[in-house]
Amino acid sequence: MRKTGEHSNIYNHILKCIGLFGSVQGLIALGTFVRSVIIARLIGQVGYGLNESFNRTINLAKSATDLGVGFSAVKKISEYYSDNNPQAMYNAIGVVRSWAFLTAIIGSVIAFALASLFSMWAFKNSDYTASFMMLSPMVAFAAVMGGEMAVLKATRMIKQAAMSQLFSAIAAILVSVPLIWKMRLEGLVPSLVIVSLAGLIITACYSFHAYPYRLKLFSRHVYSSGVDMIKLGICFTVSTFLSAGAYSIISNWMSSNINTSVTGVYSISNLLISYLGLLVFSAVDSDYFPRLSTLYKSNLKIRVLAIRQSEVSLILITPLVLLFFFGIPVFIDIFFPNFKESVPIAQLMAVGLVFKSVTMPVAYISLVKSDSKVFLIQEFLFDAFLVAAVIGGYKIMGMWGIGAAFALAGLFDWIIVSVIAYVRYRYCINRQLAFMILVQSVLVFAGYIVLSCCSGPAYWGFGLTVCCCSCLYSYYCYHKRS
């Protein structure tokens, strides 16, 4: 009975966290969509393009200079939090904040110094050098905020972390829209800086209240004790660059070898899938990874938690994928009528989310074990396979092949990660999860057959039937285990 109760508590906790972060991410996505539409209306396509270029370049600078502190700090603090060792935890928080502050200063200085280079890279001229100089503080704000968000996640202040993200998104609308409405293009750069600062202030209000802000900038011990954290952070940063590089190669290949319209269709599909995945997977970084970090010494406990996370993610994502299958044509007709070609691509891309639901919890095991080389190998193999599959898929099957490549890449990633986890950590799924994967995969396949072969009343009738079957089976699985 105790074991059943423990499993029930794990299930309820995971579902609660996914519900919290999923709903917050949904509201953030809605707010981002509304903000983007308003900004596009106020400053037009040129202004919106500038906004995207500025954000993309500054985010790249931030990722290159923050050494992954915002991610790796979660593991460091979580270990002491779970051991109920407040003194060691406070010391760890001080180490994290000191490193975050240091990378913030260095990153901001580098961004200011390279402003001309950023302008040339983003716009092929130096006209926006002054703009990038003014945007350089955003690198510092993001680095410090990453450290504070890590403190919230590692100390299980899950609600506060979610609320800080939501209020930051609301602040982005309240600040940027009036500024751009009044100043038009001239208000774009100030709005980006102020929005970034507002996000830092909101997050800091939560973390500073729980753990007063203290730095030890001139302590050699503080920086030496953070070396392991930085090694893990650099590993995560490299994996992020590998992923960004893969998607960049795909986009550039499409623009150079096909045409820009195909790139636009692909980008819309990828954006929609990203938002759909965030509804379920946003809790993995915020809740699952901190809890997994506390179990790094026990392969058995890691296996149990990873299986539970995979089960809950699977029973939630599969009905969403099926609803996405049948609802995306209507959504595209309403909001993106010029991108109807993205429908079949997005539908097949969504299949990859089913595999991701059982892959992502396992992929994090190598990070918890500080096995950075294994994690990078996993990421490199997936990114290389994805690029090859997309290019090969388009050459063989055209637009349909792009979506099929993402679905196939999801399956490939699951197989590779599972094999590595079994060899290195003796991780394997149990019969219950295996049967769940089989049933939900059959339902997804049946749903795709329906949308491919049916139309009119039959399309909606059979489609809703498959969706209901998946929802009922997911409910049955959850009720049985909780």
Tab-separated table of C-alpha atoms in Angstrom:
chain	number	residue	atom	x	y	z
A	1	MET	CA	0.000	0.000	0.000
A	2	ARG	CA	2.815	2.394	0.762
A	3	LYS	CA	4.299	1.854	-2.690
A	4	THR	CA	0.930	2.479	-4.341
A	5	GLY	CA	0.530	5.644	-2.283
A	6	GLU	CA	3.976	6.859	-3.302
A	7	HIS	CA	3.201	6.265	-6.986
A	8	SER	CA	-0.136	8.050	-6.573
A	9	ASN	CA	1.594	11.053	-5.009
A	10	ILE	CA	4.166	11.142	-7.817
A	11	TYR	CA	1.419	11.034	-10.439
A	12	ASN	CA	-0.631	13.751	-8.764
A	13	HIS	CA	2.419	15.964	-8.294
A	14	ILE	CA	3.539	15.601	-11.925
A	15	LEU	CA	0.037	16.258	-13.237
A	16	LYS	CA	-0.355	19.282	-10.990
A	17	CYS	CA	2.936	20.783	-12.169
A	18	ILE	CA	2.210	20.090	-15.833
A	19	GLY	CA	-1.224	21.652	-15.393
A	20	LEU	CA	0.255	24.723	-13.723
A	21	PHE	CA	3.084	25.324	-16.183
A	22	GLY	CA	0.999	24.204	-19.163
A	23	SER	CA	-1.759	26.693	-18.404
A	24	VAL	CA	0.785	29.444	-17.771
A	25	GLN	CA	2.583	28.668	-21.036
A	26	GLY	CA	-0.763	28.701	-22.829
A	27	LEU	CA	-1.540	32.148	-21.463
A	28	ILE	CA	1.984	33.334	-22.298
A	29	ALA	CA	1.642	32.003	-25.852
A	30	LEU	CA	-1.697	33.785	-26.195
A	31	GLY	CA	-0.189	37.002	-24.826
A	32	THR	CA	2.814	36.705	-27.150
A	33	PHE	CA	0.508	36.146	-30.109
A	34	VAL	CA	-1.630	39.197	-29.236
A	35	ARG	CA	1.461	41.336	-28.605
A	36	SER	CA	2.991	40.265	-31.925
A	37	VAL	CA	-0.194	41.077	-33.822
A	38	ILE	CA	-0.469	44.517	-32.197
A	39	ILE	CA	3.205	45.350	-32.816
A	40	ALA	CA	2.956	44.173	-36.414
A	41	ARG	CA	-0.073	46.434	-36.918
A	42	LEU	CA	1.652	49.430	-35.313
A	43	ILE	CA	5.077	49.272	-36.980
A	44	GLY	CA	4.404	47.022	-39.975
A	45	GLN	CA	6.401	44.143	-41.399
A	46	VAL	CA	9.687	46.065	-41.351
A	47	GLY	CA	9.348	46.925	-37.685
A	48	TYR	CA	8.289	43.420	-36.771
A	49	GLY	CA	11.286	42.048	-38.663
A	50	LEU	CA	13.565	44.388	-36.703
A	51	ASN	CA	11.991	43.211	-33.456
A	52	GLU	CA	12.653	39.564	-34.324
A	53	SER	CA	16.240	40.238	-35.466
A	54	PHE	CA	17.060	42.182	-32.308
A	55	ASN	CA	15.617	39.490	-30.059
A	56	ARG	CA	17.278	36.628	-31.927
A	57	THR	CA	20.728	38.270	-31.865
A	58	ILE	CA	20.583	39.296	-28.201
A	59	ASN	CA	19.370	35.827	-27.196
A	60	LEU	CA	22.317	34.344	-29.062
A	61	ALA	CA	24.717	36.661	-27.205
A	62	LYS	CA	23.093	35.761	-23.899
A	63	SER	CA	23.332	32.017	-24.589
A	64	ALA	CA	26.987	32.336	-25.578
A	65	THR	CA	28.044	34.230	-22.452
A	66	ASP	CA	25.927	33.013	-19.519
A	67	LEU	CA	27.740	29.613	-19.395
A	68	GLY	CA	24.422	27.835	-18.804
A	69	VAL	CA	24.307	28.938	-15.157
A	70	GLY	CA	20.512	29.226	-15.219
A	71	PHE	CA	20.236	25.518	-16.023
A	72	SER	CA	23.138	23.878	-14.182
A	73	ALA	CA	22.447	25.855	-10.995
A	74	VAL	CA	19.211	23.911	-10.534
A	75	LYS	CA	21.104	20.671	-10.005
A	76	LYS	CA	23.602	22.216	-7.592
A	77	ILE	CA	21.001	23.836	-5.327
A	78	SER	CA	18.515	20.929	-5.536
A	79	GLU	CA	20.968	18.470	-4.013
A	80	TYR	CA	21.362	20.518	-0.823
A	81	TYR	CA	17.655	21.384	-0.676
A	82	SER	CA	16.676	17.703	-0.734
A	83	ASP	CA	19.305	16.870	1.919
A	84	ASN	CA	17.698	19.445	4.238
A	85	ASN	CA	21.035	21.210	4.596
A	86	PRO	CA	20.117	24.928	4.725
A	87	GLN	CA	23.650	26.203	5.284
A	88	ALA	CA	25.041	24.367	2.261
A	89	MET	CA	22.010	25.423	0.219
A	90	TYR	CA	22.492	29.105	1.088
A	91	ASN	CA	26.178	28.798	0.171
A	92	ALA	CA	25.184	27.215	-3.151
A	93	ILE	CA	22.710	30.028	-3.833
A	94	GLY	CA	25.496	32.524	-3.149
A	95	VAL	CA	27.779	30.709	-5.581
A	96	VAL	CA	25.081	30.690	-8.260
A	97	ARG	CA	24.290	34.366	-7.824
A	98	SER	CA	27.958	35.338	-7.901
A	99	TRP	CA	28.554	33.414	-11.137
A	100	ALA	CA	25.331	34.780	-12.659
A	101	PHE	CA	26.380	38.342	-11.788
A	102	LEU	CA	29.860	37.802	-13.203
A	103	THR	CA	28.573	36.364	-16.482
A	104	ALA	CA	26.016	39.196	-16.643
A	105	ILE	CA	28.731	41.862	-16.512
A	106	ILE	CA	31.031	40.055	-18.944
A	107	GLY	CA	28.190	39.266	-21.332
A	108	SER	CA	26.899	42.822	-21.352
A	109	VAL	CA	30.389	44.252	-21.983
A	110	ILE	CA	30.984	41.779	-24.826
A	111	ALA	CA	27.602	42.578	-26.381
A	112	PHE	CA	28.363	46.327	-26.207
A	113	ALA	CA	31.827	45.856	-27.713
A	114	LEU	CA	30.529	43.644	-30.544
A	115	ALA	CA	27.527	45.809	-31.374
A	116	SER	CA	28.917	46.672	-34.812
A	117	LEU	CA	29.560	42.992	-35.553
A	118	PHE	CA	26.013	42.099	-34.457
A	119	SER	CA	24.636	44.741	-36.811
A	120	MET	CA	26.645	43.380	-39.719
A	121	TRP	CA	25.607	39.806	-38.917
A	122	ALA	CA	21.903	40.559	-38.525
A	123	PHE	CA	21.409	43.277	-41.161
A	124	LYS	CA	24.504	43.134	-43.397
A	125	ASN	CA	25.362	46.748	-42.481
A	126	SER	CA	26.470	48.805	-39.463
A	127	ASP	CA	23.382	51.042	-39.336
A	128	TYR	CA	22.093	49.392	-36.163
A	129	THR	CA	25.310	49.504	-34.129
A	130	ALA	CA	23.905	52.118	-31.730
A	131	SER	CA	20.731	50.055	-31.302
A	132	PHE	CA	22.689	46.966	-30.301
A	133	MET	CA	24.759	49.055	-27.868
A	134	MET	CA	21.543	50.163	-26.174
A	135	LEU	CA	20.301	46.561	-26.137
A	136	SER	CA	23.446	45.181	-24.446
A	137	PRO	CA	22.021	45.513	-20.889
A	138	MET	CA	19.451	42.886	-21.889
A	139	VAL	CA	22.248	40.293	-21.792
A	140	ALA	CA	22.990	41.188	-18.163
A	141	PHE	CA	19.314	41.235	-17.165
A	142	ALA	CA	18.730	37.810	-18.716
A	143	ALA	CA	21.793	36.267	-17.027
A	144	VAL	CA	20.816	37.484	-13.545
A	145	MET	CA	17.176	36.494	-14.094
A	146	GLY	CA	18.303	33.009	-15.158
A	147	GLY	CA	20.120	32.596	-11.849
A	148	GLU	CA	17.110	33.770	-9.835
A	149	MET	CA	14.744	31.495	-11.768
A	150	ALA	CA	17.099	28.602	-11.010
A	151	VAL	CA	16.808	29.397	-7.300
A	152	LEU	CA	13.002	29.259	-7.512
A	153	LYS	CA	12.975	25.963	-9.410
A	154	ALA	CA	15.606	24.239	-7.282
A	155	THR	CA	13.882	25.152	-4.012
A	156	ARG	CA	10.529	23.887	-5.334
A	157	MET	CA	8.930	27.335	-5.487
A	158	ILE	CA	7.083	26.072	-8.541
A	159	LYS	CA	4.054	28.335	-8.259
A	160	GLN	CA	6.247	31.410	-7.825
A	161	ALA	CA	8.338	30.457	-10.866
A	162	ALA	CA	5.213	30.036	-12.982
A	163	MET	CA	3.645	33.267	-11.764
A	164	SER	CA	6.833	35.237	-12.434
A	165	GLN	CA	6.768	34.010	-16.048
A	166	LEU	CA	3.110	34.940	-16.418
A	167	PHE	CA	3.484	38.409	-14.887
A	168	SER	CA	6.567	39.037	-17.032
A	169	ALA	CA	4.514	38.256	-20.137
A	170	ILE	CA	1.767	40.626	-18.975
A	171	ALA	CA	4.361	43.320	-18.275
A	172	ALA	CA	5.728	42.849	-21.797
A	173	ILE	CA	2.342	43.775	-23.243
A	174	LEU	CA	1.713	46.672	-20.841
A	175	VAL	CA	5.148	48.184	-21.492
A	176	SER	CA	5.846	47.546	-25.166
A	177	VAL	CA	2.456	48.333	-26.715
A	178	PRO	CA	2.093	51.910	-25.288
A	179	LEU	CA	5.743	52.733	-26.051
A	180	ILE	CA	5.557	51.517	-29.648
A	181	TRP	CA	2.124	53.101	-30.135
A	182	LYS	CA	3.518	56.481	-29.044
A	183	MET	CA	7.042	56.323	-30.535
A	184	ARG	CA	6.547	53.772	-33.346
A	185	LEU	CA	9.897	52.417	-34.568
A	186	GLU	CA	11.861	54.662	-32.200
A	187	GLY	CA	10.166	52.970	-29.250
A	188	LEU	CA	11.208	49.455	-30.267
A	189	VAL	CA	14.669	49.369	-28.652
A	190	PRO	CA	13.610	51.069	-25.379
A	191	SER	CA	10.622	48.739	-25.094
A	192	LEU	CA	12.840	45.643	-25.442
A	193	VAL	CA	15.217	46.874	-22.727
A	194	ILE	CA	12.432	47.866	-20.326
A	195	VAL	CA	10.559	44.588	-20.864
A	196	SER	CA	13.752	42.652	-20.065
A	197	LEU	CA	14.321	44.709	-16.918
A	198	ALA	CA	10.692	44.226	-15.862
A	199	GLY	CA	11.068	40.451	-16.170
A	200	LEU	CA	14.157	40.556	-13.937
A	201	ILE	CA	12.425	42.712	-11.312
A	202	ILE	CA	9.360	40.472	-11.183
A	203	THR	CA	11.432	37.286	-10.808
A	204	ALA	CA	13.716	38.906	-8.243
A	205	CYS	CA	10.743	39.975	-6.121
A	206	TYR	CA	9.909	36.305	-5.576
A	207	SER	CA	13.444	34.966	-5.115
A	208	PHE	CA	14.798	37.875	-3.032
A	209	HIS	CA	11.842	37.591	-0.664
A	210	ALA	CA	12.593	33.909	-0.006
A	211	TYR	CA	16.391	34.156	-0.118
A	212	PRO	CA	17.872	37.641	0.460
A	213	TYR	CA	20.343	38.667	-2.220
A	214	ARG	CA	23.987	38.358	-1.226
A	215	LEU	CA	27.094	38.248	-3.408
A	216	LYS	CA	30.706	37.245	-2.786
A	217	LEU	CA	32.327	38.667	-5.886
A	218	PHE	CA	35.911	38.566	-4.598
A	219	SER	CA	35.922	35.116	-3.008
A	220	ARG	CA	38.172	32.620	-4.762
A	221	HIS	CA	36.381	29.779	-2.951
A	222	VAL	CA	33.011	30.850	-4.393
A	223	TYR	CA	34.234	30.674	-7.955
A	224	SER	CA	36.258	27.485	-7.502
A	225	SER	CA	33.262	25.688	-5.953
A	226	GLY	CA	31.192	26.598	-9.000
A	227	VAL	CA	33.521	24.962	-11.541
A	228	ASP	CA	31.526	21.718	-11.762
A	229	MET	CA	28.341	23.722	-12.226
A	230	ILE	CA	29.920	25.704	-15.055
A	231	LYS	CA	31.134	22.521	-16.779
A	232	LEU	CA	27.581	21.181	-16.823
A	233	GLY	CA	26.263	24.570	-17.917
A	234	ILE	CA	28.704	24.768	-20.807
A	235	CYS	CA	27.609	21.280	-21.865
A	236	PHE	CA	23.973	22.413	-21.930
A	237	THR	CA	24.944	25.590	-23.797
A	238	VAL	CA	26.786	23.587	-26.450
A	239	SER	CA	23.752	21.329	-26.892
A	240	THR	CA	21.572	24.423	-27.314
A	241	PHE	CA	23.902	25.715	-30.017
A	242	LEU	CA	23.858	22.319	-31.736
A	243	SER	CA	20.068	22.409	-31.815
A	244	ALA	CA	19.963	26.019	-32.989
A	245	GLY	CA	22.580	25.203	-35.614
A	246	ALA	CA	20.535	22.274	-36.934
A	247	TYR	CA	17.414	24.383	-37.339
A	248	SER	CA	19.474	27.174	-38.895
A	249	ILE	CA	20.973	24.744	-41.431
A	250	ILE	CA	17.486	23.513	-42.320
A	251	SER	CA	16.127	27.045	-42.800
A	252	ASN	CA	19.145	28.206	-44.821
A	253	TRP	CA	19.020	25.078	-46.997
A	254	MET	CA	15.359	25.676	-47.750
A	255	SER	CA	15.951	29.332	-48.605
A	256	SER	CA	18.938	28.548	-50.838
A	257	ASN	CA	17.774	25.356	-52.544
A	258	ILE	CA	13.987	25.671	-52.638
A	259	ASN	CA	12.447	29.108	-52.002
A	260	THR	CA	11.603	31.443	-49.146
A	261	SER	CA	7.891	30.552	-49.254
A	262	VAL	CA	8.699	26.966	-48.251
A	263	THR	CA	10.840	28.333	-45.424
A	264	GLY	CA	7.885	30.404	-44.239
A	265	VAL	CA	5.539	27.415	-44.360
A	266	TYR	CA	8.046	25.318	-42.416
A	267	SER	CA	8.578	28.110	-39.851
A	268	ILE	CA	4.849	28.429	-39.150
A	269	SER	CA	4.560	24.654	-38.697
A	270	ASN	CA	7.548	24.584	-36.343
A	271	LEU	CA	6.160	27.520	-34.328
A	272	LEU	CA	2.790	25.822	-33.811
A	273	ILE	CA	4.414	22.557	-32.739
A	274	SER	CA	6.660	24.423	-30.301
A	275	TYR	CA	3.647	26.016	-28.625
A	276	LEU	CA	1.822	22.669	-28.476
A	277	GLY	CA	4.836	20.985	-26.863
A	278	LEU	CA	5.224	23.732	-24.272
A	279	LEU	CA	1.796	22.901	-22.832
A	280	VAL	CA	3.158	19.575	-21.555
A	281	PHE	CA	6.957	19.767	-21.599
A	282	SER	CA	7.471	23.144	-19.893
A	283	ALA	CA	7.248	21.392	-16.513
A	284	VAL	CA	10.200	19.120	-17.332
A	285	ASP	CA	12.813	21.855	-16.840
A	286	SER	CA	10.945	23.548	-14.012
A	287	ASP	CA	9.902	20.585	-11.865
A	288	TYR	CA	11.122	17.208	-13.154
A	289	PHE	CA	14.823	18.096	-13.532
A	290	PRO	CA	15.160	19.564	-9.995
A	291	ARG	CA	13.519	16.465	-8.473
A	292	LEU	CA	15.550	14.099	-10.635
A	293	SER	CA	18.739	15.890	-9.556
A	294	THR	CA	18.161	14.812	-5.968
A	295	LEU	CA	18.145	11.113	-6.954
A	296	TYR	CA	21.420	10.997	-8.888
A	297	LYS	CA	22.920	8.362	-6.578
A	298	SER	CA	20.149	5.783	-7.124
A	299	ASN	CA	19.547	4.346	-10.597
A	300	LEU	CA	16.421	2.582	-9.322
A	301	LYS	CA	14.802	5.785	-8.025
A	302	ILE	CA	15.776	7.608	-11.213
A	303	ARG	CA	14.126	4.864	-13.271
A	304	VAL	CA	10.898	5.047	-11.269
A	305	LEU	CA	10.631	8.832	-11.550
A	306	ALA	CA	11.553	8.868	-15.271
A	307	ILE	CA	8.901	6.233	-16.032
A	308	ARG	CA	6.244	8.133	-14.093
A	309	GLN	CA	7.131	11.386	-15.884
A	310	SER	CA	6.995	9.591	-19.248
A	311	GLU	CA	3.609	8.046	-18.454
A	312	VAL	CA	1.982	11.318	-17.423
A	313	SER	CA	3.502	13.198	-20.383
A	314	LEU	CA	2.276	10.504	-22.780
A	315	ILE	CA	-1.296	10.387	-21.495
A	316	LEU	CA	-1.510	14.176	-21.804
A	317	ILE	CA	0.261	14.790	-25.117
A	318	THR	CA	-1.476	12.074	-27.169
A	319	PRO	CA	-5.025	13.501	-26.931
A	320	LEU	CA	-3.588	16.963	-27.629
A	321	VAL	CA	-1.809	15.659	-30.737
A	322	LEU	CA	-5.023	14.058	-32.025
A	323	LEU	CA	-7.018	17.228	-31.377
A	324	PHE	CA	-4.256	19.131	-33.152
A	325	PHE	CA	-4.563	16.757	-36.133
A	326	PHE	CA	-8.187	17.624	-36.728
A	327	GLY	CA	-8.261	21.213	-35.491
A	328	ILE	CA	-5.179	22.643	-37.208
A	329	PRO	CA	-6.832	23.058	-40.659
A	330	VAL	CA	-9.499	25.303	-39.103
A	331	PHE	CA	-6.906	27.259	-37.113
A	332	ILE	CA	-4.776	27.860	-40.200
A	333	ASP	CA	-7.825	28.957	-42.220
A	334	ILE	CA	-8.679	31.561	-39.594
A	335	PHE	CA	-5.283	32.949	-38.573
A	336	PHE	CA	-2.848	32.013	-41.380
A	337	PRO	CA	-4.932	31.640	-44.577
A	338	ASN	CA	-1.837	32.095	-46.763
A	339	PHE	CA	-0.039	29.143	-45.143
A	340	LYS	CA	-2.404	26.242	-45.846
A	341	GLU	CA	0.537	24.148	-47.068
A	342	SER	CA	1.777	24.037	-43.473
A	343	VAL	CA	-1.139	21.822	-42.372
A	344	PRO	CA	0.239	18.397	-43.463
A	345	ILE	CA	3.737	19.345	-42.271
A	346	ALA	CA	2.487	20.389	-38.822
A	347	GLN	CA	0.327	17.273	-38.496
A	348	LEU	CA	3.283	14.971	-39.097
A	349	MET	CA	5.568	17.082	-36.917
A	350	ALA	CA	3.089	16.586	-34.079
A	351	VAL	CA	3.716	12.827	-34.199
A	352	GLY	CA	7.254	13.551	-33.024
A	353	LEU	CA	5.827	14.995	-29.780
A	354	VAL	CA	4.484	11.552	-28.846
A	355	PHE	CA	8.012	10.148	-28.989
A	356	LYS	CA	9.394	13.220	-27.235
A	357	SER	CA	7.095	12.600	-24.263
A	358	VAL	CA	8.934	9.340	-23.486
A	359	THR	CA	12.369	10.517	-24.639
A	360	MET	CA	12.795	13.793	-22.783
A	361	PRO	CA	12.623	12.384	-19.208
A	362	VAL	CA	15.245	9.770	-20.112
A	363	ALA	CA	17.553	12.199	-21.918
A	364	TYR	CA	17.921	14.239	-18.711
A	365	ILE	CA	19.389	11.288	-16.801
A	366	SER	CA	22.838	11.896	-18.310
A	367	LEU	CA	22.737	15.513	-17.101
A	368	VAL	CA	21.764	14.441	-13.596
A	369	LYS	CA	24.690	12.018	-13.631
A	370	SER	CA	26.967	14.858	-14.863
A	371	ASP	CA	27.701	12.650	-17.867
A	372	SER	CA	28.067	15.608	-20.210
A	373	LYS	CA	29.770	13.718	-23.043
A	374	VAL	CA	26.880	11.268	-23.292
A	375	PHE	CA	24.350	14.108	-23.320
A	376	LEU	CA	26.218	15.881	-26.118
A	377	ILE	CA	26.456	12.649	-28.125
A	378	GLN	CA	22.683	12.195	-27.817
A	379	GLU	CA	22.029	15.756	-28.946
A	380	PHE	CA	24.518	15.606	-31.821
A	381	LEU	CA	23.112	12.334	-33.176
A	382	PHE	CA	19.565	13.684	-33.101
A	383	ASP	CA	20.475	17.025	-34.719
A	384	ALA	CA	22.560	15.363	-37.450
A	385	PHE	CA	19.800	12.843	-38.184
A	386	LEU	CA	17.155	15.606	-38.278
A	387	VAL	CA	19.078	17.685	-40.826
A	388	ALA	CA	19.724	14.667	-43.046
A	389	ALA	CA	16.126	13.466	-42.738
A	390	VAL	CA	14.593	16.838	-43.621
A	391	ILE	CA	16.804	17.322	-46.671
A	392	GLY	CA	16.338	13.725	-47.812
A	393	GLY	CA	12.634	13.760	-47.013
A	394	TYR	CA	11.986	16.839	-49.132
A	395	LYS	CA	13.986	15.481	-52.058
A	396	ILE	CA	12.065	12.192	-51.983
A	397	MET	CA	8.535	13.245	-50.951
A	398	GLY	CA	8.383	17.023	-51.228
A	399	MET	CA	6.596	19.069	-48.535
A	400	TRP	CA	5.093	15.949	-46.943
A	401	GLY	CA	8.609	14.618	-46.452
A	402	ILE	CA	9.550	17.558	-44.200
A	403	GLY	CA	6.889	16.635	-41.649
A	404	ALA	CA	7.658	12.919	-41.984
A	405	ALA	CA	11.337	13.676	-41.265
A	406	PHE	CA	10.454	15.258	-37.912
A	407	ALA	CA	8.268	12.300	-36.956
A	408	LEU	CA	11.030	9.867	-37.932
A	409	ALA	CA	13.621	11.936	-36.056
A	410	GLY	CA	11.469	11.684	-32.924
A	411	LEU	CA	11.429	7.891	-33.219
A	412	PHE	CA	15.191	7.819	-33.875
A	413	ASP	CA	15.868	9.986	-30.827
A	414	TRP	CA	13.789	7.739	-28.578
A	415	ILE	CA	15.642	4.629	-29.750
A	416	ILE	CA	19.111	6.190	-29.385
A	417	VAL	CA	18.445	7.715	-25.959
A	418	SER	CA	16.844	4.513	-24.675
A	419	VAL	CA	19.754	2.347	-25.834
A	420	ILE	CA	22.343	4.687	-24.292
A	421	ALA	CA	20.386	4.916	-21.020
A	422	TYR	CA	20.150	1.125	-20.807
A	423	VAL	CA	23.860	0.586	-21.470
A	424	ARG	CA	25.072	3.379	-19.162
A	425	TYR	CA	22.479	3.442	-16.372
A	426	ARG	CA	20.519	0.180	-16.741
A	427	TYR	CA	17.373	2.154	-17.485
A	428	CYS	CA	14.515	0.401	-19.265
A	429	ILE	CA	10.781	0.961	-19.451
A	430	ASN	CA	8.334	-1.370	-17.705
A	431	ARG	CA	5.507	-3.365	-19.284
A	432	GLN	CA	2.847	-0.824	-18.347
A	433	LEU	CA	4.617	2.025	-20.125
A	434	ALA	CA	5.424	-0.185	-23.125
A	435	PHE	CA	1.750	-1.158	-23.491
A	436	MET	CA	0.699	2.476	-23.081
A	437	ILE	CA	3.091	3.550	-25.842
A	438	LEU	CA	1.717	0.807	-28.111
A	439	VAL	CA	-1.947	1.744	-27.574
A	440	GLN	CA	-1.433	5.490	-27.933
A	441	SER	CA	0.728	4.983	-31.040
A	442	VAL	CA	-2.037	2.894	-32.633
A	443	LEU	CA	-4.558	5.646	-31.863
A	444	VAL	CA	-2.282	8.308	-33.378
A	445	PHE	CA	-1.784	6.148	-36.479
A	446	ALA	CA	-5.549	5.604	-36.742
A	447	GLY	CA	-6.108	9.344	-36.411
A	448	TYR	CA	-3.660	10.090	-39.195
A	449	ILE	CA	-5.316	7.493	-41.454
A	450	VAL	CA	-8.700	9.161	-40.841
A	451	LEU	CA	-7.478	12.663	-41.720
A	452	SER	CA	-5.701	11.301	-44.808
A	453	CYS	CA	-8.598	9.228	-46.193
A	454	CYS	CA	-11.817	10.868	-44.994
A	455	SER	CA	-13.577	14.155	-45.621
A	456	GLY	CA	-16.785	15.898	-44.646
A	457	PRO	CA	-18.939	14.301	-41.908
A	458	ALA	CA	-16.848	11.110	-41.924
A	459	TYR	CA	-13.692	13.165	-41.223
A	460	TRP	CA	-15.209	14.807	-38.160
A	461	GLY	CA	-17.131	11.733	-37.013
A	462	PHE	CA	-14.234	9.299	-37.104
A	463	GLY	CA	-11.802	11.998	-35.969
A	464	LEU	CA	-13.764	12.852	-32.845
A	465	THR	CA	-14.175	9.137	-32.135
A	466	VAL	CA	-10.409	8.570	-32.170
A	467	CYS	CA	-9.858	11.655	-29.996
A	468	CYS	CA	-12.442	10.438	-27.483
A	469	CYS	CA	-10.862	6.982	-27.391
A	470	SER	CA	-7.462	8.507	-26.619
A	471	CYS	CA	-8.922	10.761	-23.922
A	472	LEU	CA	-10.778	7.853	-22.305
A	473	TYR	CA	-7.715	5.618	-22.393
A	474	SER	CA	-5.554	8.390	-20.914
A	475	TYR	CA	-8.104	8.909	-18.148
A	476	TYR	CA	-8.194	5.159	-17.497
A	477	CYS	CA	-4.389	4.996	-17.242
A	478	TYR	CA	-4.222	7.927	-14.876
A	479	HIS	CA	-7.116	6.712	-12.704
A	480	LYS	CA	-5.592	3.225	-12.493
A	481	ARG	CA	-2.239	4.537	-11.279
A	482	SER	CA	-3.481	7.305	-9.007
